[in-house]
CSV table of C-alpha atoms and ligand atoms in Angstrom, one decimal:
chain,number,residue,atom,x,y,z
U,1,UNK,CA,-8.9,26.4,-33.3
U,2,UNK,CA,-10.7,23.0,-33.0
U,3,UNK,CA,-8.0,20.2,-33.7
U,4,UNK,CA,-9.3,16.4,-33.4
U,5,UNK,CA,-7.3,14.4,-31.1
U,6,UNK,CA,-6.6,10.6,-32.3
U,7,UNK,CA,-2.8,9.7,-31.7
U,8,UNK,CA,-0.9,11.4,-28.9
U,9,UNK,CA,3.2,10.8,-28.4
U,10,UNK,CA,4.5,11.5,-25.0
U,11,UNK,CA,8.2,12.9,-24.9
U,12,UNK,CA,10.0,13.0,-21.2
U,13,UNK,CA,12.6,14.5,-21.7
U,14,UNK,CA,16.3,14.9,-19.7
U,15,UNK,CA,19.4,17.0,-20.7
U,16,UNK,CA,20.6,14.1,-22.5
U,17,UNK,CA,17.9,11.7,-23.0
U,18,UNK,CA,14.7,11.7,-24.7
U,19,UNK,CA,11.8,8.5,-24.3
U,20,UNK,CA,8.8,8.5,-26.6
U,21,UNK,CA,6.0,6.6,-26.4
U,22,UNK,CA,3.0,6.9,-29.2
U,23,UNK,CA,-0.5,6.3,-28.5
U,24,UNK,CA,-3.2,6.1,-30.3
U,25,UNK,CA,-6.3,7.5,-28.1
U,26,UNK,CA,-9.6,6.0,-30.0
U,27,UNK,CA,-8.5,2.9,-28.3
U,28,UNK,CA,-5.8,3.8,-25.7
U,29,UNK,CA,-3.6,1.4,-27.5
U,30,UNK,CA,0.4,2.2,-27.6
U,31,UNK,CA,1.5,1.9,-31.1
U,32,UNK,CA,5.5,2.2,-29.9
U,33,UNK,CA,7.9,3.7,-28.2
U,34,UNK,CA,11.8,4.4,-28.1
U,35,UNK,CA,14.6,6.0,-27.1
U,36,UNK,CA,17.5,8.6,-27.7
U,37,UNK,CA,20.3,8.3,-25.2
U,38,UNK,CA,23.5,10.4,-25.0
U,39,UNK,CA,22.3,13.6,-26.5
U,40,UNK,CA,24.8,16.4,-27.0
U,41,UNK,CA,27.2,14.1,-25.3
U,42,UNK,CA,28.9,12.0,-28.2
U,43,UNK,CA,27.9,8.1,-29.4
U,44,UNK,CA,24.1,8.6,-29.1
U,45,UNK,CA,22.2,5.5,-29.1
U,46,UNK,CA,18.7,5.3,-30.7
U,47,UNK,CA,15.9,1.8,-29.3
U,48,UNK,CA,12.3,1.7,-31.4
U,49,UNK,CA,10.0,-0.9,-31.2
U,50,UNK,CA,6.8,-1.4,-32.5
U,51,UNK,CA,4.2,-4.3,-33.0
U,52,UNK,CA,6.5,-6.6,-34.8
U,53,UNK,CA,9.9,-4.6,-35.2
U,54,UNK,CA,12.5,-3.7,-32.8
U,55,UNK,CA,16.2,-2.0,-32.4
U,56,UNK,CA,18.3,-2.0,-29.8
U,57,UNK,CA,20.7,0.6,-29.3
U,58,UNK,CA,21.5,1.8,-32.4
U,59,UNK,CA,24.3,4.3,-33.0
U,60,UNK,CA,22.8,7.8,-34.3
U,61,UNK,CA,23.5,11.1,-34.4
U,62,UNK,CA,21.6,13.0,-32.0
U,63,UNK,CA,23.8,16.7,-31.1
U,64,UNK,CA,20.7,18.0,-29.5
U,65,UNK,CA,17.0,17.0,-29.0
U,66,UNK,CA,15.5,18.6,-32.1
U,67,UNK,CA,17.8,16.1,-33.4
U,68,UNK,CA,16.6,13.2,-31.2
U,69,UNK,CA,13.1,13.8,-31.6
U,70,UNK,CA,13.7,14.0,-35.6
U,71,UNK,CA,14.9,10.6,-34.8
U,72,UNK,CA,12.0,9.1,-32.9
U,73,UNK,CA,9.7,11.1,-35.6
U,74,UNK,CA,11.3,9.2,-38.5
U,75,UNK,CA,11.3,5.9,-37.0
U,76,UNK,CA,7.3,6.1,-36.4
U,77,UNK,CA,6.8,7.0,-40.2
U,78,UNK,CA,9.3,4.4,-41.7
U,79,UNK,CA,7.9,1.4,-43.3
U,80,UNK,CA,10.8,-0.8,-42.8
U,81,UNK,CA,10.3,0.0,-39.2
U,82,UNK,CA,6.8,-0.9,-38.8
U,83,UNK,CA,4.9,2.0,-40.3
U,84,UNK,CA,2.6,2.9,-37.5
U,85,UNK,CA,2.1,7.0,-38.9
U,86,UNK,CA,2.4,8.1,-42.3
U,87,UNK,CA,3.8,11.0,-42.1
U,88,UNK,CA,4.7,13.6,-39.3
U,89,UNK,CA,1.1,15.5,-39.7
U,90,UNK,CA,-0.4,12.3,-38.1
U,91,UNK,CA,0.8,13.2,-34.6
U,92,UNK,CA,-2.6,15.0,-33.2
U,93,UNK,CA,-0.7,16.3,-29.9
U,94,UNK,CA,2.4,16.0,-27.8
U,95,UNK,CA,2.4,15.4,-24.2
U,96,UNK,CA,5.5,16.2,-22.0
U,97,UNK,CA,6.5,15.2,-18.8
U,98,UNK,CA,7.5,18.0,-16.6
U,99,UNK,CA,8.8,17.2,-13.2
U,100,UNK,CA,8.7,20.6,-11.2
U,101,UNK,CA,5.2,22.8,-11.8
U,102,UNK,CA,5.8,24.2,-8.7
U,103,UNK,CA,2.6,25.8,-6.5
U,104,UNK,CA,1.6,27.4,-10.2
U,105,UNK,CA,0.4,24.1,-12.0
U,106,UNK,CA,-1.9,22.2,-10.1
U,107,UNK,CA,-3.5,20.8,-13.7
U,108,UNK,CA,-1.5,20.3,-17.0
U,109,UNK,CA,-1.3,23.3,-19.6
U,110,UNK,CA,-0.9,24.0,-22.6
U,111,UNK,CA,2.2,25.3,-23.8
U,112,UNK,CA,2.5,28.8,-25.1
U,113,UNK,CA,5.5,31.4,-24.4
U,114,UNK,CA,3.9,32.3,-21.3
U,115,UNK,CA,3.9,28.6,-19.8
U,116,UNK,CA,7.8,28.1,-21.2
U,117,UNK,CA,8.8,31.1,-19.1
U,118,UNK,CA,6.8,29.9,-16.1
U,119,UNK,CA,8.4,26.4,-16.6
U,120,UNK,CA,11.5,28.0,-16.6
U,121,UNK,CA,11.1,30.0,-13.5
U,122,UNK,CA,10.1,26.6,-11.5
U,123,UNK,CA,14.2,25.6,-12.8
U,124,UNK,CA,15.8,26.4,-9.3
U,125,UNK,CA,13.3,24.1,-7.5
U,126,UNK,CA,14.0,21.1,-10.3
U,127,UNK,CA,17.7,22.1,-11.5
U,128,UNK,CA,18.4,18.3,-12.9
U,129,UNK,CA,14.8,18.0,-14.1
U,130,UNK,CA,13.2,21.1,-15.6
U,131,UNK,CA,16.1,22.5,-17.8
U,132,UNK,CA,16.0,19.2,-20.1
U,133,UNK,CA,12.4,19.2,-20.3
U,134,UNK,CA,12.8,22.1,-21.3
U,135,UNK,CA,15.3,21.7,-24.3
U,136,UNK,CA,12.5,19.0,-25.1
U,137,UNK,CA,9.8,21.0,-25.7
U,138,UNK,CA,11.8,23.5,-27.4
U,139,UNK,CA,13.2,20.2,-29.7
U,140,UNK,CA,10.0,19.0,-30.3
U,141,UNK,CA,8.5,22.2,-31.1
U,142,UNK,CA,10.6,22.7,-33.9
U,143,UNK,CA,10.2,19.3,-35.3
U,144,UNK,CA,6.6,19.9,-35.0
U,145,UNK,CA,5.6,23.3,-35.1
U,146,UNK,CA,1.7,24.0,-35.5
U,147,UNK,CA,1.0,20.6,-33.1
U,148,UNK,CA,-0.4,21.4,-29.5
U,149,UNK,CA,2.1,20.5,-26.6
U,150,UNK,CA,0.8,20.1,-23.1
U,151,UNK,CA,3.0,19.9,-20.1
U,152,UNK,CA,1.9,17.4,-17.7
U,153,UNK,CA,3.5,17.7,-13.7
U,154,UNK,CA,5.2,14.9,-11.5
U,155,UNK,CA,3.9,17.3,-8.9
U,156,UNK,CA,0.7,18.6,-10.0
U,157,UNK,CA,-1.5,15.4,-8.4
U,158,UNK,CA,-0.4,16.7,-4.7
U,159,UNK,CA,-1.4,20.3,-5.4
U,160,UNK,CA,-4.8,19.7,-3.2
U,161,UNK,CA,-2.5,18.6,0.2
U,162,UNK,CA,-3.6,20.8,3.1
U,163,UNK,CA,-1.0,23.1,4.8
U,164,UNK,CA,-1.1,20.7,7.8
U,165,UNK,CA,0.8,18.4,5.1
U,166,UNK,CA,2.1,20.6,3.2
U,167,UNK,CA,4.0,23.3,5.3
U,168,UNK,CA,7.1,22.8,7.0
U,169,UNK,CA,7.9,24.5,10.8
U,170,UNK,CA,9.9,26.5,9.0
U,171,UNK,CA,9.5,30.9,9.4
U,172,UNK,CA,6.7,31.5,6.6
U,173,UNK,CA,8.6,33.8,5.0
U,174,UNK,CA,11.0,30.9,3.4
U,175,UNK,CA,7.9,29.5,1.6
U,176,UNK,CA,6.4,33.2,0.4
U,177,UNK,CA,9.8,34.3,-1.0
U,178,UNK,CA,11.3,30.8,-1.4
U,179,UNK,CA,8.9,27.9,-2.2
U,180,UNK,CA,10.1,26.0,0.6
U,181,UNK,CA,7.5,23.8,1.4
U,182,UNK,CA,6.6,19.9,0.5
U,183,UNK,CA,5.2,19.4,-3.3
U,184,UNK,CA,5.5,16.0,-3.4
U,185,UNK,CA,6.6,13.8,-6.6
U,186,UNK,CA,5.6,10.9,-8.6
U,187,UNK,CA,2.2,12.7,-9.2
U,188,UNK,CA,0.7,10.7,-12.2
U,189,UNK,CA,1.5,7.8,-11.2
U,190,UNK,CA,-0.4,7.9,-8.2
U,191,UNK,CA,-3.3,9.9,-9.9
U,192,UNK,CA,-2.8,6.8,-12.3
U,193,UNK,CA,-3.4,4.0,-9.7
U,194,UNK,CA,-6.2,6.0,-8.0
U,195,UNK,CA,-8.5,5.9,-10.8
U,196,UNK,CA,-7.5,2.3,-11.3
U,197,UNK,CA,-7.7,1.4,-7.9
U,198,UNK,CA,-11.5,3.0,-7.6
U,199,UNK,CA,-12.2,1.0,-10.6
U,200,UNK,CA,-11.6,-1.8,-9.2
U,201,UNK,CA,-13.3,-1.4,-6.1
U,202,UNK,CA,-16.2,-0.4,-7.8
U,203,UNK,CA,-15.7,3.1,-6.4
U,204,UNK,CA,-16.4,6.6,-7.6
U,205,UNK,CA,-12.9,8.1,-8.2
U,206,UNK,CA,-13.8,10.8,-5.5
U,207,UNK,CA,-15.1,8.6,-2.8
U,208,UNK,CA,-12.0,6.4,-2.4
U,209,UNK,CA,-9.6,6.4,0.4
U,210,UNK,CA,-6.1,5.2,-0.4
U,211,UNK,CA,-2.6,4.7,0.5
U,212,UNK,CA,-0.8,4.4,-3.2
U,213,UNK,CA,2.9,3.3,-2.8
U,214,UNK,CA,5.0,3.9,-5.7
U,215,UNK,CA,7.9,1.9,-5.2
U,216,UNK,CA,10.7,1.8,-7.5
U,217,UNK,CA,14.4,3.2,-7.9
U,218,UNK,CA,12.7,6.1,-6.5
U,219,UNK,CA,9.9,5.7,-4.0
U,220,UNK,CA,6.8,7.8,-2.5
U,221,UNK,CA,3.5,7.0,-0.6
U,222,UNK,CA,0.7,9.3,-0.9
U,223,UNK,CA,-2.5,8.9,1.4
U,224,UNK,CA,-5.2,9.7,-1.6
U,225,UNK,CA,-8.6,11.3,0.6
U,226,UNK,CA,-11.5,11.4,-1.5
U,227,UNK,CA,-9.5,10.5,-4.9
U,228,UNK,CA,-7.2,13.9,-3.7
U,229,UNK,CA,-4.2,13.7,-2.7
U,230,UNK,CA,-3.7,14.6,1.1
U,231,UNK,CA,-0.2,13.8,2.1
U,232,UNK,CA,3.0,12.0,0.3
U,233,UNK,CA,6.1,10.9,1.2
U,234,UNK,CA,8.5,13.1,-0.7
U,235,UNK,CA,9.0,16.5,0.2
U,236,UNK,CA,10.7,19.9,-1.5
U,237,UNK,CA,12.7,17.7,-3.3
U,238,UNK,CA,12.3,13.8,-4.0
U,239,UNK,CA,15.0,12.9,-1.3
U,240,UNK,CA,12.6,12.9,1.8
U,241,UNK,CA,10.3,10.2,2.9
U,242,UNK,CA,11.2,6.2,2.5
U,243,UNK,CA,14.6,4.8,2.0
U,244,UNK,CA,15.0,4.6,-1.6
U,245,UNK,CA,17.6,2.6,-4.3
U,246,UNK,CA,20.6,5.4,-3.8
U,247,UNK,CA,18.8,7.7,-1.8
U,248,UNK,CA,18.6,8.2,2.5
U,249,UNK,CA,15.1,9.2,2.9
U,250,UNK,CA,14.5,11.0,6.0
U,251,UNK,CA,17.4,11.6,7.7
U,252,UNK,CA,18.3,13.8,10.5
U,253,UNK,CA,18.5,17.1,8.8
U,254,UNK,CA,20.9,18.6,11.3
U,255,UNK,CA,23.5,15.7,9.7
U,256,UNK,CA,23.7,18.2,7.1
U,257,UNK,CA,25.3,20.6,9.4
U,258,UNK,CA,27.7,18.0,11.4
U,259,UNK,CA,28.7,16.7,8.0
U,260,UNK,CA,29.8,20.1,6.9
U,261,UNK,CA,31.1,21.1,10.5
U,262,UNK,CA,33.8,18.1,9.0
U,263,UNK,CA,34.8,18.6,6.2
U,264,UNK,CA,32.3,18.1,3.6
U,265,UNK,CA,30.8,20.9,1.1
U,266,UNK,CA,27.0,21.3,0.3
U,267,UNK,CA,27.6,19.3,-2.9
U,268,UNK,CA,29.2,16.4,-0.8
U,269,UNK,CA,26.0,16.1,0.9
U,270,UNK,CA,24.1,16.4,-1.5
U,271,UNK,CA,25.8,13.5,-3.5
U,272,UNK,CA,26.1,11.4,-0.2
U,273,UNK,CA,22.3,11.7,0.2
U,274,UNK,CA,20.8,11.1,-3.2
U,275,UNK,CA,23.4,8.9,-4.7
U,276,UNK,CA,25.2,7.2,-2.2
U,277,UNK,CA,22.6,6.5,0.5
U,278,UNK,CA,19.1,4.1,0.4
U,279,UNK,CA,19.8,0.2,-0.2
U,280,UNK,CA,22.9,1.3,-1.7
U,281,UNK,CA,25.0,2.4,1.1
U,282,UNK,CA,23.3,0.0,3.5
U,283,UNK,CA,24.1,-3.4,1.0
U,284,UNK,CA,26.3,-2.2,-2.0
U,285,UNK,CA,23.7,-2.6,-4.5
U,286,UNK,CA,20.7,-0.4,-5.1
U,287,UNK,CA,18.5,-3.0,-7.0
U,288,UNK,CA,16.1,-5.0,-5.3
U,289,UNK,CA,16.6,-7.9,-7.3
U,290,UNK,CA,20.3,-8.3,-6.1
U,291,UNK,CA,19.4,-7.2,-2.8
U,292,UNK,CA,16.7,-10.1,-2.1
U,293,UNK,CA,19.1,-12.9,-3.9
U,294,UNK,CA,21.5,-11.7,-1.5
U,295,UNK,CA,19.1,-11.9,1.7
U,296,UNK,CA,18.5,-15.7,0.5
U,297,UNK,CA,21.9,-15.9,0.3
U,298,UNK,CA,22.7,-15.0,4.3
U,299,UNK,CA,24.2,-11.9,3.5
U,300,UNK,CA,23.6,-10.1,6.7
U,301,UNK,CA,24.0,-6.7,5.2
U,302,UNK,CA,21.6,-7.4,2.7
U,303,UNK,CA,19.2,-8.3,5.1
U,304,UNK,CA,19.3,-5.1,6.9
U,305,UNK,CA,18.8,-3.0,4.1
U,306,UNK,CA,15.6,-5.0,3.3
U,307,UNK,CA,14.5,-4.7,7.0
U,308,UNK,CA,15.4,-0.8,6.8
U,309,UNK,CA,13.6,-0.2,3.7
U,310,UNK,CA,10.0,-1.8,4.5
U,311,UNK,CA,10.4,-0.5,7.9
U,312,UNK,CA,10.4,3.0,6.5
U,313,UNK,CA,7.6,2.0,4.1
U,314,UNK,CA,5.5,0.8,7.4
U,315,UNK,CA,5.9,3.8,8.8
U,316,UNK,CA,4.6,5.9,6.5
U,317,UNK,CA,1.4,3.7,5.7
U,318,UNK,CA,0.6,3.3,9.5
U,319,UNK,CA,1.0,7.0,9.9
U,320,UNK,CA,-1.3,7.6,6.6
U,321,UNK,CA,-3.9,5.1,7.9
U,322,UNK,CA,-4.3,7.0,11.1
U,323,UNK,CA,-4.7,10.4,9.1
U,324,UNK,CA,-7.1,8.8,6.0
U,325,UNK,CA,-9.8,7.2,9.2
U,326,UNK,CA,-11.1,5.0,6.7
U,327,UNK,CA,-8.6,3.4,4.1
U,328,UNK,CA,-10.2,1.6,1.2
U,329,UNK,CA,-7.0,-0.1,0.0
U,330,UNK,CA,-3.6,0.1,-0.1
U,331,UNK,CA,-2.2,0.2,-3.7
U,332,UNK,CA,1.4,-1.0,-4.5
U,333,UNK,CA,3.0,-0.6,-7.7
U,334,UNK,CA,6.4,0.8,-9.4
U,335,UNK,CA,9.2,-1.7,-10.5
U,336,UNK,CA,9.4,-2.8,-6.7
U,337,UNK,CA,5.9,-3.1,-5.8
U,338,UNK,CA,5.2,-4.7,-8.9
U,339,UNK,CA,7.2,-7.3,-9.4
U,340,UNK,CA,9.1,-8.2,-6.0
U,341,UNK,CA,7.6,-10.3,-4.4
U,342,UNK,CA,10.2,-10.9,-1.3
U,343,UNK,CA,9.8,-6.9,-0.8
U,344,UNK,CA,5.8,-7.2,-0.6
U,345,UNK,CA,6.5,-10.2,1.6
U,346,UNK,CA,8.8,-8.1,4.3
U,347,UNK,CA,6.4,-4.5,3.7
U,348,UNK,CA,3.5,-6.6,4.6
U,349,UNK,CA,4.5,-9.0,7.3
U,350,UNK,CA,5.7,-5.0,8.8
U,351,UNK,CA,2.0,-3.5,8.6
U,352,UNK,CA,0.7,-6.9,10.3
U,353,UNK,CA,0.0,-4.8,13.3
U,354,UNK,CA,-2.7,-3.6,11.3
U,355,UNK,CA,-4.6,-6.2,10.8
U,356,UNK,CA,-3.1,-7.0,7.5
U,357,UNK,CA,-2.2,-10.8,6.2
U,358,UNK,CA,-0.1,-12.1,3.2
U,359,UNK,CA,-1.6,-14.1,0.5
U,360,UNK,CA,1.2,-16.2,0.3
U,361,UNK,CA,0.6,-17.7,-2.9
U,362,UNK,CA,-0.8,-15.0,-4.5
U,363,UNK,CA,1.7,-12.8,-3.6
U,364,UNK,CA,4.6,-15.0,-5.2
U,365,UNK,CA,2.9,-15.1,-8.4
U,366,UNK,CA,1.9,-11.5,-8.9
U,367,UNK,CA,4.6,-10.1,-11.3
U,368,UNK,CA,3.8,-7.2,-13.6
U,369,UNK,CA,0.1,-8.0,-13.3
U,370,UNK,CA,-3.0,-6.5,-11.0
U,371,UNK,CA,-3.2,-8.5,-8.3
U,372,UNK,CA,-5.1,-8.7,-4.3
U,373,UNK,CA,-2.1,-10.1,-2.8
U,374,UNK,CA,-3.8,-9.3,1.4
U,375,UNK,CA,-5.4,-12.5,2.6
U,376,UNK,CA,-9.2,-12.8,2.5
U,377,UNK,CA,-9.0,-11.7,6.7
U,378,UNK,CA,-7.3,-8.8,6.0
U,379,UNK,CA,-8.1,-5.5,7.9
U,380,UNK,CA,-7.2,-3.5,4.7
U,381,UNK,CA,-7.0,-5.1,1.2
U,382,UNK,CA,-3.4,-4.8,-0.5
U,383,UNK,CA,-3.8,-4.6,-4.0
U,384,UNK,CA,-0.8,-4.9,-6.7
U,385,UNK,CA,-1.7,-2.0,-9.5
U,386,UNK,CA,0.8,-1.6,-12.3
U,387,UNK,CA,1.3,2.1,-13.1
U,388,UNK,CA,0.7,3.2,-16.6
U,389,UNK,CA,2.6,7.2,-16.4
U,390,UNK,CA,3.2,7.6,-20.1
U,391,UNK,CA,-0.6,6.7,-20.5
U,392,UNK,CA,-1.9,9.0,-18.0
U,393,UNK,CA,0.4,11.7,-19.3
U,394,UNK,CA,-1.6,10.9,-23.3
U,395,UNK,CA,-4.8,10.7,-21.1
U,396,UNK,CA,-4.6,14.1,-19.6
U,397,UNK,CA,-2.9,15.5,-23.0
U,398,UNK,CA,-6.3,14.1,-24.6
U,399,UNK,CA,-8.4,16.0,-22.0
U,400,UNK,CA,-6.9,19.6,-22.2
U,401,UNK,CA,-7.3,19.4,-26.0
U,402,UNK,CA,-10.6,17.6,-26.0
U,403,UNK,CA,-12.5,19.3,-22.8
N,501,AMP,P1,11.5,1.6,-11.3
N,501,AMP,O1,12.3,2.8,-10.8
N,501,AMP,O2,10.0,1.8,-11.0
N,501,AMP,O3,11.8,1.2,-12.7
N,501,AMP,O4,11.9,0.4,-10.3
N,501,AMP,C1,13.2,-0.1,-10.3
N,501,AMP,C2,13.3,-1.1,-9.1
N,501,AMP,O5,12.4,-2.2,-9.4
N,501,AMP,C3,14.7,-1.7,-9.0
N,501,AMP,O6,15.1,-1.7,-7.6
N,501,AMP,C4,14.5,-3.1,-9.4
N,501,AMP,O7,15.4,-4.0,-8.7
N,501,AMP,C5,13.1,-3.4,-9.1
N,501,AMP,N1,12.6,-4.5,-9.9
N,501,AMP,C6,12.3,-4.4,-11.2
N,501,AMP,N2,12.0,-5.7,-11.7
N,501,AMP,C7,12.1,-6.5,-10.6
N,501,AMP,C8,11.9,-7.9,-10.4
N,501,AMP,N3,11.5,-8.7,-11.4
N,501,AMP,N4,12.1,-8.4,-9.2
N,501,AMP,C9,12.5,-7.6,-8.2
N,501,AMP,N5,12.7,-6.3,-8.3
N,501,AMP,C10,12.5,-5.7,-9.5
């Protein structure tokens, strides 16, 4: 059945939070986007805005997402609130966010029974992802039945890595019966800033070499070879690679075993890893903007943690810059690469043995914006490239449904 595509709403959904975002795909244009916190969990709170109204935080009553995406539905065809569909039929598609598609999605999908059941089968690898994007779709197809939903994958961008990146030296039977191996995260972003990023440099999308940093709460590099993705940070799981807000990074996995050896159970380490490691453990905070006021401040600790973190970042760019040959440009975005510009100061005075140089100037004024923030001399330009995932995620909805 034919179905023409105009405006697209993209759900991501967690077990008890749902964020929307409308677009409207004749122009790429976001017509608004909101929020449903605390689902199933008592004293939801509902944020909408749109050109010219907004709500903050509004108590609502949201016992599971059906109800939440009700929510989000009714606020996008209210007049008081702005008015931006007229009634629920205007929504053309839905996209979703799926973190985990496993080694089975390495493009988005359609959703049909089969594709739920497959989604569901991918839960052990994504337990506190997949199983609330899952009540998601469910939710939102029951608030609109009859609409196409499309899955989109966190992981589906580093589906072309090699087994020379992929594989771990590990017995291959644990990634035949187990699907241990690295899949790699933040996938749509970094698809995202590659098609930007080629843009920009004035590049076929398949013909650019990249190192794409996605820097944020959570943080990965890829090294993009010919548009493709050919190795990333993260690994099975989104703890490995750089030092993160709350999470280690690469650690020594064998302090897994010591730890336990002591005292501590599997769900110890897990929590001492992924929430109580990165910046975090290192300076108390895991947000860059208290970490860098502290570092002006003297705070030793603070300083250490900054040093730590774009130490880790270095050494995954110099490593990708000796596998890529040729590296076009290294692309920084997320909240950190975006907008802090004391952490692009530190990340790129650490890749100096490169060849690379600061912008000074530039670099203190980027915030939020695109920006070349590598000095003229540079051996590899450093380009600021906000990310744009709930876009890409309408973009790639639009393409399934409009091939
Ligand atoms: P994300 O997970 O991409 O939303 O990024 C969150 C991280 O970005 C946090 O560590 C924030 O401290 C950092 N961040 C966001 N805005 C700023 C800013 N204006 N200055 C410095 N860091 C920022």
């Amino acid at each position: 059945m034919s179905h023409t595509v105009r405006n697209v709403l993209v759900v991501n959904a967690g077990s008890s939070s749902l964020k929307f975002m409308l677009f409207d795909m004749s122009q790429e244009r976001m017509l608004a986007k909101g929020q449903v916190e605390r689902i199933g969990i008592g004293d939801a709170l509902f944020t909408f805005s749109t050109e010219g109204f907004s709500e903050k935080q509004t108590p609502c009553e949201a016992p599971n997402h059906a109800a939440a995406i009700r929510l989000a539905c009714d606020a996008l065809t209210a007049p008081a609130k702005g008015g931006c569909l007229k009634s629920f039929a205007d929504i053309d598609a839905v996209g979703h966010r799926i973190v985990h598609g496993g080694e089975k999605y390495s493009k988005p999908v359609r959703l049909d029974e089969h594709a739920l059941k497959e989604i569901e089968k991918l839960s052990p690898l994504a337990p506190l992802h997949n199983p609330g994007a899952l009540q998601g779709i469910r939710g939102c197809e029951q608030v609109l039945p009859g609409v196409p939903h499309v899955a989109v994958f966190d992981t589906a961008f580093h589906q072309t890595m090699p087994e020379e990146s992929y594989l771990y030296a590990l017995p291959r039977e644990l990634h035949d019966k187990l699907g241990v191996r690295k899949y790699g995260f933040h996938g749509t972003s970094h698809r995202f800033v590659t098609e930007r990023a080629a843009e920009i440099l004035g590049k076929p999308s398949d013909q650019v070499n990249l190192v794409t940093c996605h820097l944020g709460n959570g943080s990965s590099i890829t090294a993009v070879k010919g548009g493709k993705c050919f190795d990333t940070s993260m690994g099975m799981t989104p703890l490995a690679g750089v030092v993160m807000g709350t999470r280690s990074g690469d650690v020594d996995p064998a302090i897994a075993f010591y730890l336990m050896k002591n005292g501590y159970s599997a769900d110890d380490v897990d929590a001492l890893f992924n929430k109580q490691g990165g910046v975090k453990a290192l300076c108390g905070s895991s947000d860059m903007r208290d970490v860098c006021s502290a570092c002006e401040a003297g705070n030793r600790d603070a300083q250490v943690a900054l040093a730590r973190l774009v130490h880790s970042y270095a050494m995954y760019v110099g490593g990708y810059v000796a596998l890529l040959g040729r590296t076009d440009a290294i692309i920084l975005t997320g909240g950190i690469g975006e907008n802090s510009w004391e952490t692009r100061q530190a990340f790129l005075k650490a890749l100096s043995g490169l060849g690379i140089t600061l912008d000074e100037a530039a670099n203190r004024a980027t915030r939020g914006v695109e920006a070349t923030i590598s000095g003229k001399d540079s051996a590899i330009p450093v380009i600021v490239v906000p990310t744009n995932e709930e876009l890409m995620i309408a973009r790639e909805t639009f393409t399934i449904l409009n091939p």
